[in-house]
């Protein structure tokens, strides 16, 4: 589905980003994966993805640093000659009740999840506009659609991602650059591993399909949005939550 295409995936060495990277490589894409600090996961990913025979570049840096986005885009352009796909996946949580949430807790989550996505969106779109082609996928969350107690900072950042997606899609559509968002529900990764078994069981009760999603479930949707199969879809936020947000 992605033969001859190249992609940048932020937060691409663990969890959902790692599953997306594997789906893209398996389908023929060259990938540049960014991560912040987990060197062991980065090395393991590089080794494991080699089996697909496409180019796999890995770059360490903080998405909240605007210069990192410029560096990543330049590296992808140099190695692949073009950038067909951007997946803004890197994200963090710092959950606290509103009255206990400090300004720093709010800023750091917004800086990574929203501003980090903006820096990569801006840098990648300048290349894609010239190419007259591109697909950008931003990871939001059902929390950005519906809200969630203890996550005022995270909800604000992920709702911001949805607004940014629609505005960018309107700006870039005439240049054949599509921008969509994925809003996952409760997905089994390190991010949700902090919950204990009884908390997880409670969550499963409100999911129609009765189970947490897997990173591969989300990767399948990202693959569809990245490929030409979704050529007439832009500005959308697609919830992938097993029916949790109904
Ligand atoms: P994980 O915590 O498993 O992985 C996060 C990845 O993002 C890691 O590779 C991490 O790098 C990278 N990262 C985090 N902060 C930065 C930063 N400042 N600069 C560069 N890289 C960074 O997260 P998930 O896979 O669970 O989540 C992926 C995305 O999906 C996030 O945007 C999240 O908000 C969203 N999402 C997840 C849900 C879930 O249930 N899991 C539900 C809804 C949305 P490193 O490996 O170096 O730490």
PDB file of C-alpha atoms and ligand atoms in Angstrom:
ATOM      1  CA  UNK A   1       0.000   0.000   0.000  1.00  0.00           C
ATOM      2  CA  UNK A   2       2.929   2.396   0.547  1.00  0.00           C
ATOM      3  CA  UNK A   3       5.526   1.130  -1.916  1.00  0.00           C
ATOM      4  CA  UNK A   4       7.903   3.947  -2.903  1.00  0.00           C
ATOM      5  CA  UNK A   5       6.575   6.297  -0.197  1.00  0.00           C
ATOM      6  CA  UNK A   6       8.479   7.793   2.720  1.00  0.00           C
ATOM      7  CA  UNK A   7       7.215   8.749   6.164  1.00  0.00           C
ATOM      8  CA  UNK A   8       8.205  10.538   9.350  1.00  0.00           C
ATOM      9  CA  UNK A   9       6.714   9.182  12.554  1.00  0.00           C
ATOM     10  CA  UNK A  10       7.332  11.004  15.838  1.00  0.00           C
ATOM     11  CA  UNK A  11       7.468   8.780  18.917  1.00  0.00           C
ATOM     12  CA  UNK A  12       8.045   5.885  16.549  1.00  0.00           C
ATOM     13  CA  UNK A  13       9.988   3.450  18.726  1.00  0.00           C
ATOM     14  CA  UNK A  14       7.335   2.444  21.282  1.00  0.00           C
ATOM     15  CA  UNK A  15       3.596   1.860  21.566  1.00  0.00           C
ATOM     16  CA  UNK A  16       1.287   3.124  18.838  1.00  0.00           C
ATOM     17  CA  UNK A  17       4.074   4.878  16.890  1.00  0.00           C
ATOM     18  CA  UNK A  18       6.132   1.676  16.813  1.00  0.00           C
ATOM     19  CA  UNK A  19       3.145  -0.306  15.477  1.00  0.00           C
ATOM     20  CA  UNK A  20       2.560   2.344  12.804  1.00  0.00           C
ATOM     21  CA  UNK A  21       6.244   2.199  11.836  1.00  0.00           C
ATOM     22  CA  UNK A  22       6.024  -1.572  11.412  1.00  0.00           C
ATOM     23  CA  UNK A  23       2.807  -1.382   9.359  1.00  0.00           C
ATOM     24  CA  UNK A  24       4.390   1.241   7.085  1.00  0.00           C
ATOM     25  CA  UNK A  25       7.635  -0.739   6.573  1.00  0.00           C
ATOM     26  CA  UNK A  26       5.705  -3.967   5.963  1.00  0.00           C
ATOM     27  CA  UNK A  27       3.806  -2.093   3.244  1.00  0.00           C
ATOM     28  CA  UNK A  28       6.946  -0.818   1.525  1.00  0.00           C
ATOM     29  CA  UNK A  29       7.612   2.632   3.025  1.00  0.00           C
ATOM     30  CA  UNK A  30      10.948   4.148   4.063  1.00  0.00           C
ATOM     31  CA  UNK A  31      10.637   5.658   7.541  1.00  0.00           C
ATOM     32  CA  UNK A  32      12.331   8.226   9.765  1.00  0.00           C
ATOM     33  CA  UNK A  33      11.414   7.588  13.393  1.00  0.00           C
ATOM     34  CA  UNK A  34      11.886  10.187  16.128  1.00  0.00           C
ATOM     35  CA  UNK A  35      12.100   9.498  19.854  1.00  0.00           C
ATOM     36  CA  UNK A  36      13.095  11.423  22.963  1.00  0.00           C
ATOM     37  CA  UNK A  37      15.085   9.260  25.387  1.00  0.00           C
ATOM     38  CA  UNK A  38      14.525   5.493  25.163  1.00  0.00           C
ATOM     39  CA  UNK A  39      17.746   4.427  23.377  1.00  0.00           C
ATOM     40  CA  UNK A  40      17.124   0.708  24.020  1.00  0.00           C
ATOM     41  CA  UNK A  41      13.708   0.850  22.319  1.00  0.00           C
ATOM     42  CA  UNK A  42      15.252   2.780  19.413  1.00  0.00           C
ATOM     43  CA  UNK A  43      17.982   0.170  18.847  1.00  0.00           C
ATOM     44  CA  UNK A  44      15.512  -2.710  19.108  1.00  0.00           C
ATOM     45  CA  UNK A  45      13.184  -1.023  16.616  1.00  0.00           C
ATOM     46  CA  UNK A  46      16.002  -0.449  14.125  1.00  0.00           C
ATOM     47  CA  UNK A  47      16.994  -4.155  14.331  1.00  0.00           C
ATOM     48  CA  UNK A  48      13.446  -5.492  14.105  1.00  0.00           C
ATOM     49  CA  UNK A  49      12.319  -3.318  11.186  1.00  0.00           C
ATOM     50  CA  UNK A  50      15.375  -4.250   9.091  1.00  0.00           C
ATOM     51  CA  UNK A  51      13.548  -7.459   8.055  1.00  0.00           C
ATOM     52  CA  UNK A  52      11.254  -5.478   5.721  1.00  0.00           C
ATOM     53  CA  UNK A  53      14.142  -4.208   3.570  1.00  0.00           C
ATOM     54  CA  UNK A  54      13.075  -0.542   3.479  1.00  0.00           C
ATOM     55  CA  UNK A  55      15.181   2.356   4.804  1.00  0.00           C
ATOM     56  CA  UNK A  56      14.806   2.943   8.560  1.00  0.00           C
ATOM     57  CA  UNK A  57      16.386   6.129   9.974  1.00  0.00           C
ATOM     58  CA  UNK A  58      16.139   6.978  13.660  1.00  0.00           C
ATOM     59  CA  UNK A  59      16.604  10.442  15.151  1.00  0.00           C
ATOM     60  CA  UNK A  60      16.745  11.427  18.824  1.00  0.00           C
ATOM     61  CA  UNK A  61      15.327  14.762  19.970  1.00  0.00           C
ATOM     62  CA  UNK A  62      12.497  16.606  21.666  1.00  0.00           C
ATOM     63  CA  UNK A  63       9.453  17.441  19.524  1.00  0.00           C
ATOM     64  CA  UNK A  64       8.803  20.445  21.769  1.00  0.00           C
ATOM     65  CA  UNK A  65      11.978  22.002  20.345  1.00  0.00           C
ATOM     66  CA  UNK A  66      11.102  23.739  17.046  1.00  0.00           C
ATOM     67  CA  UNK A  67      14.642  23.221  15.700  1.00  0.00           C
ATOM     68  CA  UNK A  68      14.222  19.460  16.045  1.00  0.00           C
ATOM     69  CA  UNK A  69      11.362  19.467  13.543  1.00  0.00           C
ATOM     70  CA  UNK A  70      13.500  21.384  11.043  1.00  0.00           C
ATOM     71  CA  UNK A  71      16.349  18.904  11.553  1.00  0.00           C
ATOM     72  CA  UNK A  72      14.069  15.871  11.151  1.00  0.00           C
ATOM     73  CA  UNK A  73      12.453  17.170   7.960  1.00  0.00           C
ATOM     74  CA  UNK A  74      15.879  18.019   6.469  1.00  0.00           C
ATOM     75  CA  UNK A  75      17.195  14.546   7.312  1.00  0.00           C
ATOM     76  CA  UNK A  76      14.178  12.817   5.774  1.00  0.00           C
ATOM     77  CA  UNK A  77      14.448  14.953   2.633  1.00  0.00           C
ATOM     78  CA  UNK A  78      18.171  14.190   2.346  1.00  0.00           C
ATOM     79  CA  UNK A  79      17.711  10.416   2.812  1.00  0.00           C
ATOM     80  CA  UNK A  80      14.479   9.811   0.934  1.00  0.00           C
ATOM     81  CA  UNK A  81      14.326  12.740  -1.528  1.00  0.00           C
ATOM     82  CA  UNK A  82      10.697  13.514  -0.545  1.00  0.00           C
ATOM     83  CA  UNK A  83       8.245  13.247   2.352  1.00  0.00           C
ATOM     84  CA  UNK A  84       4.909  11.643   1.543  1.00  0.00           C
ATOM     85  CA  UNK A  85       3.575  11.054   5.060  1.00  0.00           C
ATOM     86  CA  UNK A  86       3.903  12.672   8.484  1.00  0.00           C
ATOM     87  CA  UNK A  87       2.499  11.003  11.601  1.00  0.00           C
ATOM     88  CA  UNK A  88       2.466  13.345  14.595  1.00  0.00           C
ATOM     89  CA  UNK A  89       2.321  10.637  17.255  1.00  0.00           C
ATOM     90  CA  UNK A  90       4.667  11.656  20.117  1.00  0.00           C
ATOM     91  CA  UNK A  91       2.648  12.467  23.210  1.00  0.00           C
ATOM     92  CA  UNK A  92       2.710  12.517  26.995  1.00  0.00           C
ATOM     93  CA  UNK A  93       0.299  12.689  29.923  1.00  0.00           C
ATOM     94  CA  UNK A  94       0.697  14.424  33.284  1.00  0.00           C
ATOM     95  CA  UNK A  95      -2.625  13.626  34.935  1.00  0.00           C
ATOM     96  CA  UNK A  96      -3.800  15.573  37.976  1.00  0.00           C
ATOM     97  CA  UNK A  97      -7.085  16.949  39.219  1.00  0.00           C
ATOM     98  CA  UNK A  98      -7.617  20.520  38.077  1.00  0.00           C
ATOM     99  CA  UNK A  99      -7.140  22.064  41.501  1.00  0.00           C
ATOM    100  CA  UNK A 100      -3.795  20.291  41.908  1.00  0.00           C
ATOM    101  CA  UNK A 101      -2.554  20.944  38.372  1.00  0.00           C
ATOM    102  CA  UNK A 102       0.346  23.363  38.171  1.00  0.00           C
ATOM    103  CA  UNK A 103       1.079  25.670  35.247  1.00  0.00           C
ATOM    104  CA  UNK A 104       4.121  23.544  34.395  1.00  0.00           C
ATOM    105  CA  UNK A 105       1.980  20.382  34.182  1.00  0.00           C
ATOM    106  CA  UNK A 106      -0.239  22.151  31.676  1.00  0.00           C
ATOM    107  CA  UNK A 107       2.582  23.724  29.677  1.00  0.00           C
ATOM    108  CA  UNK A 108       4.702  20.594  29.281  1.00  0.00           C
ATOM    109  CA  UNK A 109       1.767  18.533  27.959  1.00  0.00           C
ATOM    110  CA  UNK A 110       0.680  21.273  25.549  1.00  0.00           C
ATOM    111  CA  UNK A 111       4.307  21.876  24.478  1.00  0.00           C
ATOM    112  CA  UNK A 112       4.776  18.217  23.514  1.00  0.00           C
ATOM    113  CA  UNK A 113       1.340  17.197  22.247  1.00  0.00           C
ATOM    114  CA  UNK A 114       0.128  20.365  20.543  1.00  0.00           C
ATOM    115  CA  UNK A 115       3.099  22.623  19.853  1.00  0.00           C
ATOM    116  CA  UNK A 116       5.296  19.646  18.934  1.00  0.00           C
ATOM    117  CA  UNK A 117       2.684  18.583  16.377  1.00  0.00           C
ATOM    118  CA  UNK A 118       2.489  22.157  15.069  1.00  0.00           C
ATOM    119  CA  UNK A 119       6.267  22.382  14.514  1.00  0.00           C
ATOM    120  CA  UNK A 120       6.313  19.131  12.506  1.00  0.00           C
ATOM    121  CA  UNK A 121       3.111  20.010  10.643  1.00  0.00           C
ATOM    122  CA  UNK A 122       4.576  23.349   9.582  1.00  0.00           C
ATOM    123  CA  UNK A 123       7.976  21.973   8.555  1.00  0.00           C
ATOM    124  CA  UNK A 124       6.558  18.959   6.659  1.00  0.00           C
ATOM    125  CA  UNK A 125       3.835  20.933   4.904  1.00  0.00           C
ATOM    126  CA  UNK A 126       6.380  23.316   3.378  1.00  0.00           C
ATOM    127  CA  UNK A 127       7.897  20.283   1.599  1.00  0.00           C
ATOM    128  CA  UNK A 128       4.525  18.710   0.740  1.00  0.00           C
ATOM    129  CA  UNK A 129       3.130  21.941  -0.749  1.00  0.00           C
ATOM    130  CA  UNK A 130       6.002  21.967  -3.259  1.00  0.00           C
ATOM    131  CA  UNK A 131       5.461  18.274  -4.009  1.00  0.00           C
ATOM    132  CA  UNK A 132       1.722  18.880  -4.481  1.00  0.00           C
ATOM    133  CA  UNK A 133       1.152  15.699  -2.456  1.00  0.00           C
ATOM    134  CA  UNK A 134       1.171  14.496   1.127  1.00  0.00           C
ATOM    135  CA  UNK A 135      -0.788  12.909   3.940  1.00  0.00           C
ATOM    136  CA  UNK A 136      -0.498  14.199   7.502  1.00  0.00           C
ATOM    137  CA  UNK A 137      -1.948  12.226  10.406  1.00  0.00           C
ATOM    138  CA  UNK A 138      -2.187  13.780  13.860  1.00  0.00           C
ATOM    139  CA  UNK A 139      -2.760  11.647  16.948  1.00  0.00           C
ATOM    140  CA  UNK A 140      -5.534  13.177  19.039  1.00  0.00           C
ATOM    141  CA  UNK A 141      -7.600  11.220  21.590  1.00  0.00           C
ATOM    142  CA  UNK A 142     -11.235  10.601  22.523  1.00  0.00           C
ATOM    143  CA  UNK A 143     -10.294  12.674  25.580  1.00  0.00           C
ATOM    144  CA  UNK A 144      -9.889  15.636  23.199  1.00  0.00           C
ATOM    145  CA  UNK A 145     -13.421  15.000  21.908  1.00  0.00           C
ATOM    146  CA  UNK A 146     -15.245  14.188  25.157  1.00  0.00           C
ATOM    147  CA  UNK A 147     -12.967  15.341  28.029  1.00  0.00           C
ATOM    148  CA  UNK A 148     -11.892  13.246  31.020  1.00  0.00           C
ATOM    149  CA  UNK A 149     -11.448  14.057  34.730  1.00  0.00           C
ATOM    150  CA  UNK A 150      -7.813  14.470  35.743  1.00  0.00           C
ATOM    151  CA  UNK A 151      -6.759  15.340  32.195  1.00  0.00           C
ATOM    152  CA  UNK A 152      -7.552  19.035  31.675  1.00  0.00           C
ATOM    153  CA  UNK A 153      -4.062  19.581  30.223  1.00  0.00           C
ATOM    154  CA  UNK A 154      -4.173  16.491  27.989  1.00  0.00           C
ATOM    155  CA  UNK A 155      -7.758  17.161  26.831  1.00  0.00           C
ATOM    156  CA  UNK A 156      -6.852  20.755  25.920  1.00  0.00           C
ATOM    157  CA  UNK A 157      -3.821  19.601  23.938  1.00  0.00           C
ATOM    158  CA  UNK A 158      -5.741  16.877  22.075  1.00  0.00           C
ATOM    159  CA  UNK A 159      -8.764  19.122  21.341  1.00  0.00           C
ATOM    160  CA  UNK A 160      -6.237  21.639  19.992  1.00  0.00           C
ATOM    161  CA  UNK A 161      -4.875  18.957  17.670  1.00  0.00           C
ATOM    162  CA  UNK A 162      -8.367  18.490  16.196  1.00  0.00           C
ATOM    163  CA  UNK A 163      -8.807  22.226  15.516  1.00  0.00           C
ATOM    164  CA  UNK A 164      -5.328  22.429  14.035  1.00  0.00           C
ATOM    165  CA  UNK A 165      -6.084  19.439  11.791  1.00  0.00           C
ATOM    166  CA  UNK A 166      -9.231  21.032  10.340  1.00  0.00           C
ATOM    167  CA  UNK A 167      -7.608  24.443   9.786  1.00  0.00           C
ATOM    168  CA  UNK A 168      -4.516  22.954   8.138  1.00  0.00           C
ATOM    169  CA  UNK A 169      -6.683  20.690   5.948  1.00  0.00           C
ATOM    170  CA  UNK A 170      -8.556  23.766   4.678  1.00  0.00           C
ATOM    171  CA  UNK A 171      -5.284  25.572   3.916  1.00  0.00           C
ATOM    172  CA  UNK A 172      -3.488  22.677   2.268  1.00  0.00           C
ATOM    173  CA  UNK A 173      -6.264  20.876   0.373  1.00  0.00           C
ATOM    174  CA  UNK A 174      -5.733  22.781  -2.879  1.00  0.00           C
ATOM    175  CA  UNK A 175      -2.118  21.579  -2.868  1.00  0.00           C
ATOM    176  CA  UNK A 176      -3.290  17.955  -2.581  1.00  0.00           C
ATOM    177  CA  UNK A 177      -2.040  17.687   0.993  1.00  0.00           C
ATOM    178  CA  UNK A 178      -4.515  15.868   3.243  1.00  0.00           C
ATOM    179  CA  UNK A 179      -4.612  16.335   7.025  1.00  0.00           C
ATOM    180  CA  UNK A 180      -6.571  14.006   9.308  1.00  0.00           C
ATOM    181  CA  UNK A 181      -6.624  13.105  12.992  1.00  0.00           C
ATOM    182  CA  UNK A 182      -6.949   9.774  14.764  1.00  0.00           C
ATOM    183  CA  UNK A 183      -8.659   9.800  18.163  1.00  0.00           C
ATOM    184  CA  UNK A 184      -7.891   6.519  19.944  1.00  0.00           C
ATOM    185  CA  UNK A 185      -9.762   5.362  23.014  1.00  0.00           C
ATOM    186  CA  UNK A 186      -8.076   3.041  25.472  1.00  0.00           C
ATOM    187  CA  UNK A 187      -5.052   1.387  23.824  1.00  0.00           C
ATOM    188  CA  UNK A 188      -2.679  -1.104  25.452  1.00  0.00           C
ATOM    189  CA  UNK A 189       0.710   0.699  25.646  1.00  0.00           C
ATOM    190  CA  UNK A 190       3.143   1.946  28.313  1.00  0.00           C
ATOM    191  CA  UNK A 191       0.937   5.055  28.570  1.00  0.00           C
ATOM    192  CA  UNK A 192      -2.042   3.050  29.883  1.00  0.00           C
ATOM    193  CA  UNK A 193       0.046   0.460  31.723  1.00  0.00           C
ATOM    194  CA  UNK A 194       0.057   2.713  34.800  1.00  0.00           C
ATOM    195  CA  UNK A 195      -3.558   1.665  35.536  1.00  0.00           C
ATOM    196  CA  UNK A 196      -4.077  -1.362  37.794  1.00  0.00           C
ATOM    197  CA  UNK A 197      -6.172  -4.411  36.845  1.00  0.00           C
ATOM    198  CA  UNK A 198      -9.347  -3.210  38.530  1.00  0.00           C
ATOM    199  CA  UNK A 199      -9.105   0.199  36.818  1.00  0.00           C
ATOM    200  CA  UNK A 200      -8.623  -1.581  33.488  1.00  0.00           C
ATOM    201  CA  UNK A 201     -11.626  -3.862  34.146  1.00  0.00           C
ATOM    202  CA  UNK A 202     -13.750  -0.769  34.885  1.00  0.00           C
ATOM    203  CA  UNK A 203     -12.647   0.837  31.607  1.00  0.00           C
ATOM    204  CA  UNK A 204     -13.481  -2.333  29.673  1.00  0.00           C
ATOM    205  CA  UNK A 205     -17.055  -2.144  31.019  1.00  0.00           C
ATOM    206  CA  UNK A 206     -17.656   1.103  29.092  1.00  0.00           C
ATOM    207  CA  UNK A 207     -16.123  -0.159  25.856  1.00  0.00           C
ATOM    208  CA  UNK A 208     -18.774  -1.699  23.577  1.00  0.00           C
ATOM    209  CA  UNK A 209     -16.328  -4.248  22.202  1.00  0.00           C
ATOM    210  CA  UNK A 210     -15.337  -5.139  25.791  1.00  0.00           C
ATOM    211  CA  UNK A 211     -11.590  -4.885  25.358  1.00  0.00           C
ATOM    212  CA  UNK A 212      -8.757  -2.385  25.124  1.00  0.00           C
ATOM    213  CA  UNK A 213      -7.479  -1.654  21.637  1.00  0.00           C
ATOM    214  CA  UNK A 214      -4.072  -2.797  20.454  1.00  0.00           C
ATOM    215  CA  UNK A 215      -1.440  -0.521  18.885  1.00  0.00           C
ATOM    216  CA  UNK A 216      -1.935  -2.605  15.713  1.00  0.00           C
ATOM    217  CA  UNK A 217      -5.641  -1.632  15.614  1.00  0.00           C
ATOM    218  CA  UNK A 218      -4.564   2.022  15.449  1.00  0.00           C
ATOM    219  CA  UNK A 219      -1.755   1.261  12.984  1.00  0.00           C
ATOM    220  CA  UNK A 220      -4.284  -0.214  10.518  1.00  0.00           C
ATOM    221  CA  UNK A 221      -6.207   3.059  10.505  1.00  0.00           C
ATOM    222  CA  UNK A 222      -3.004   5.082  10.104  1.00  0.00           C
ATOM    223  CA  UNK A 223      -2.023   2.861   7.160  1.00  0.00           C
ATOM    224  CA  UNK A 224      -5.377   3.544   5.490  1.00  0.00           C
ATOM    225  CA  UNK A 225      -5.113   7.319   6.050  1.00  0.00           C
ATOM    226  CA  UNK A 226      -1.506   7.366   4.812  1.00  0.00           C
ATOM    227  CA  UNK A 227      -2.294   5.441   1.637  1.00  0.00           C
ATOM    228  CA  UNK A 228      -4.081   6.431  -1.566  1.00  0.00           C
ATOM    229  CA  UNK A 229      -7.040   4.307  -0.383  1.00  0.00           C
ATOM    230  CA  UNK A 230      -8.129   7.426   1.540  1.00  0.00           C
ATOM    231  CA  UNK A 231      -7.382   9.904  -1.283  1.00  0.00           C
ATOM    232  CA  UNK A 232     -10.720  11.762  -0.818  1.00  0.00           C
ATOM    233  CA  UNK A 233     -10.619  11.987   2.985  1.00  0.00           C
ATOM    234  CA  UNK A 234      -9.310  15.143   4.658  1.00  0.00           C
ATOM    235  CA  UNK A 235     -10.040  17.298   7.749  1.00  0.00           C
ATOM    236  CA  UNK A 236     -11.562  14.325   9.576  1.00  0.00           C
ATOM    237  CA  UNK A 237     -11.072  13.062  13.117  1.00  0.00           C
ATOM    238  CA  UNK A 238     -11.701   9.337  13.261  1.00  0.00           C
ATOM    239  CA  UNK A 239     -12.375   7.787  16.676  1.00  0.00           C
ATOM    240  CA  UNK A 240     -10.956   4.309  17.152  1.00  0.00           C
ATOM    241  CA  UNK A 241     -12.189   3.317  20.570  1.00  0.00           C
ATOM    242  CA  UNK A 242     -14.202   0.083  20.380  1.00  0.00           C
ATOM    243  CA  UNK A 243     -17.367   2.116  20.826  1.00  0.00           C
ATOM    244  CA  UNK A 244     -16.245   3.764  24.083  1.00  0.00           C
ATOM    245  CA  UNK A 245     -17.285   7.301  23.154  1.00  0.00           C
ATOM    246  CA  UNK A 246     -20.831   6.529  21.940  1.00  0.00           C
TER     247      UNK A 246
HETATM  248  P1  LIG B   1       3.862   5.774  24.642  1.00  0.00           P
HETATM  249  O1  LIG B   1       4.049   6.470  25.942  1.00  0.00           O
HETATM  250  O2  LIG B   1       3.807   4.284  24.600  1.00  0.00           O
HETATM  251  O3  LIG B   1       4.995   6.252  23.585  1.00  0.00           O
HETATM  252  C1  LIG B   1       5.183   7.611  23.387  1.00  0.00           C
HETATM  253  C2  LIG B   1       6.265   7.837  22.343  1.00  0.00           C
HETATM  254  O4  LIG B   1       6.396   9.250  22.163  1.00  0.00           O
HETATM  255  C3  LIG B   1       7.631   7.331  22.757  1.00  0.00           C
HETATM  256  O5  LIG B   1       8.312   6.820  21.632  1.00  0.00           O
HETATM  257  C4  LIG B   1       8.337   8.581  23.281  1.00  0.00           C
HETATM  258  O6  LIG B   1       9.753   8.575  23.143  1.00  0.00           O
HETATM  259  C5  LIG B   1       7.742   9.642  22.362  1.00  0.00           C
HETATM  260  N1  LIG B   1       7.797  10.964  22.961  1.00  0.00           N
HETATM  261  C6  LIG B   1       7.142  11.416  24.064  1.00  0.00           C
HETATM  262  N2  LIG B   1       7.459  12.693  24.303  1.00  0.00           N
HETATM  263  C7  LIG B   1       8.337  13.065  23.327  1.00  0.00           C
HETATM  264  C8  LIG B   1       9.036  14.267  23.028  1.00  0.00           C
HETATM  265  N3  LIG B   1       8.903  15.373  23.788  1.00  0.00           N
HETATM  266  N4  LIG B   1       9.859  14.294  21.941  1.00  0.00           N
HETATM  267  C9  LIG B   1      10.011  13.194  21.169  1.00  0.00           C
HETATM  268  N5  LIG B   1       9.372  12.026  21.391  1.00  0.00           N
HETATM  269  C10 LIG B   1       8.546  11.964  22.461  1.00  0.00           C
HETATM  270  O7  LIG B   1       2.525   6.408  24.027  1.00  0.00           O
HETATM  271  P2  LIG B   1       1.340   5.731  23.177  1.00  0.00           P
HETATM  272  O8  LIG B   1       1.914   4.882  22.123  1.00  0.00           O
HETATM  273  O9  LIG B   1       0.357   5.170  24.104  1.00  0.00           O
HETATM  274  O10 LIG B   1       0.661   7.028  22.541  1.00  0.00           O
HETATM  275  C11 LIG B   1       0.996   7.516  21.237  1.00  0.00           C
HETATM  276  C12 LIG B   1       0.076   8.685  20.906  1.00  0.00           C
HETATM  277  O11 LIG B   1      -1.292   8.244  20.946  1.00  0.00           O
HETATM  278  C13 LIG B   1       0.179   9.849  21.889  1.00  0.00           C
HETATM  279  O12 LIG B   1       0.049  11.063  21.205  1.00  0.00           O
HETATM  280  C14 LIG B   1      -1.002   9.628  22.813  1.00  0.00           C
HETATM  281  O13 LIG B   1      -1.410  10.807  23.420  1.00  0.00           O
HETATM  282  C15 LIG B   1      -2.022   9.081  21.841  1.00  0.00           C
HETATM  283  N6  LIG B   1      -3.075   8.308  22.479  1.00  0.00           N
HETATM  284  C16 LIG B   1      -2.789   7.163  23.192  1.00  0.00           C
HETATM  285  C17 LIG B   1      -3.817   6.452  23.811  1.00  0.00           C
HETATM  286  C18 LIG B   1      -3.567   5.196  24.601  1.00  0.00           C
HETATM  287  O14 LIG B   1      -4.555   4.669  25.177  1.00  0.00           O
HETATM  288  N7  LIG B   1      -2.369   4.652  24.662  1.00  0.00           N
HETATM  289  C19 LIG B   1      -5.209   6.918  23.726  1.00  0.00           C
HETATM  290  C20 LIG B   1      -5.383   8.112  22.970  1.00  0.00           C
HETATM  291  C21 LIG B   1      -4.360   8.779  22.365  1.00  0.00           C
HETATM  292  P3  LIG B   1      10.682   7.640  24.111  1.00  0.00           P
HETATM  293  O15 LIG B   1      10.456   6.239  23.623  1.00  0.00           O
HETATM  294  O16 LIG B   1      12.072   8.099  23.880  1.00  0.00           O
HETATM  295  O17 LIG B   1      10.181   7.872  25.501  1.00  0.00           O
END
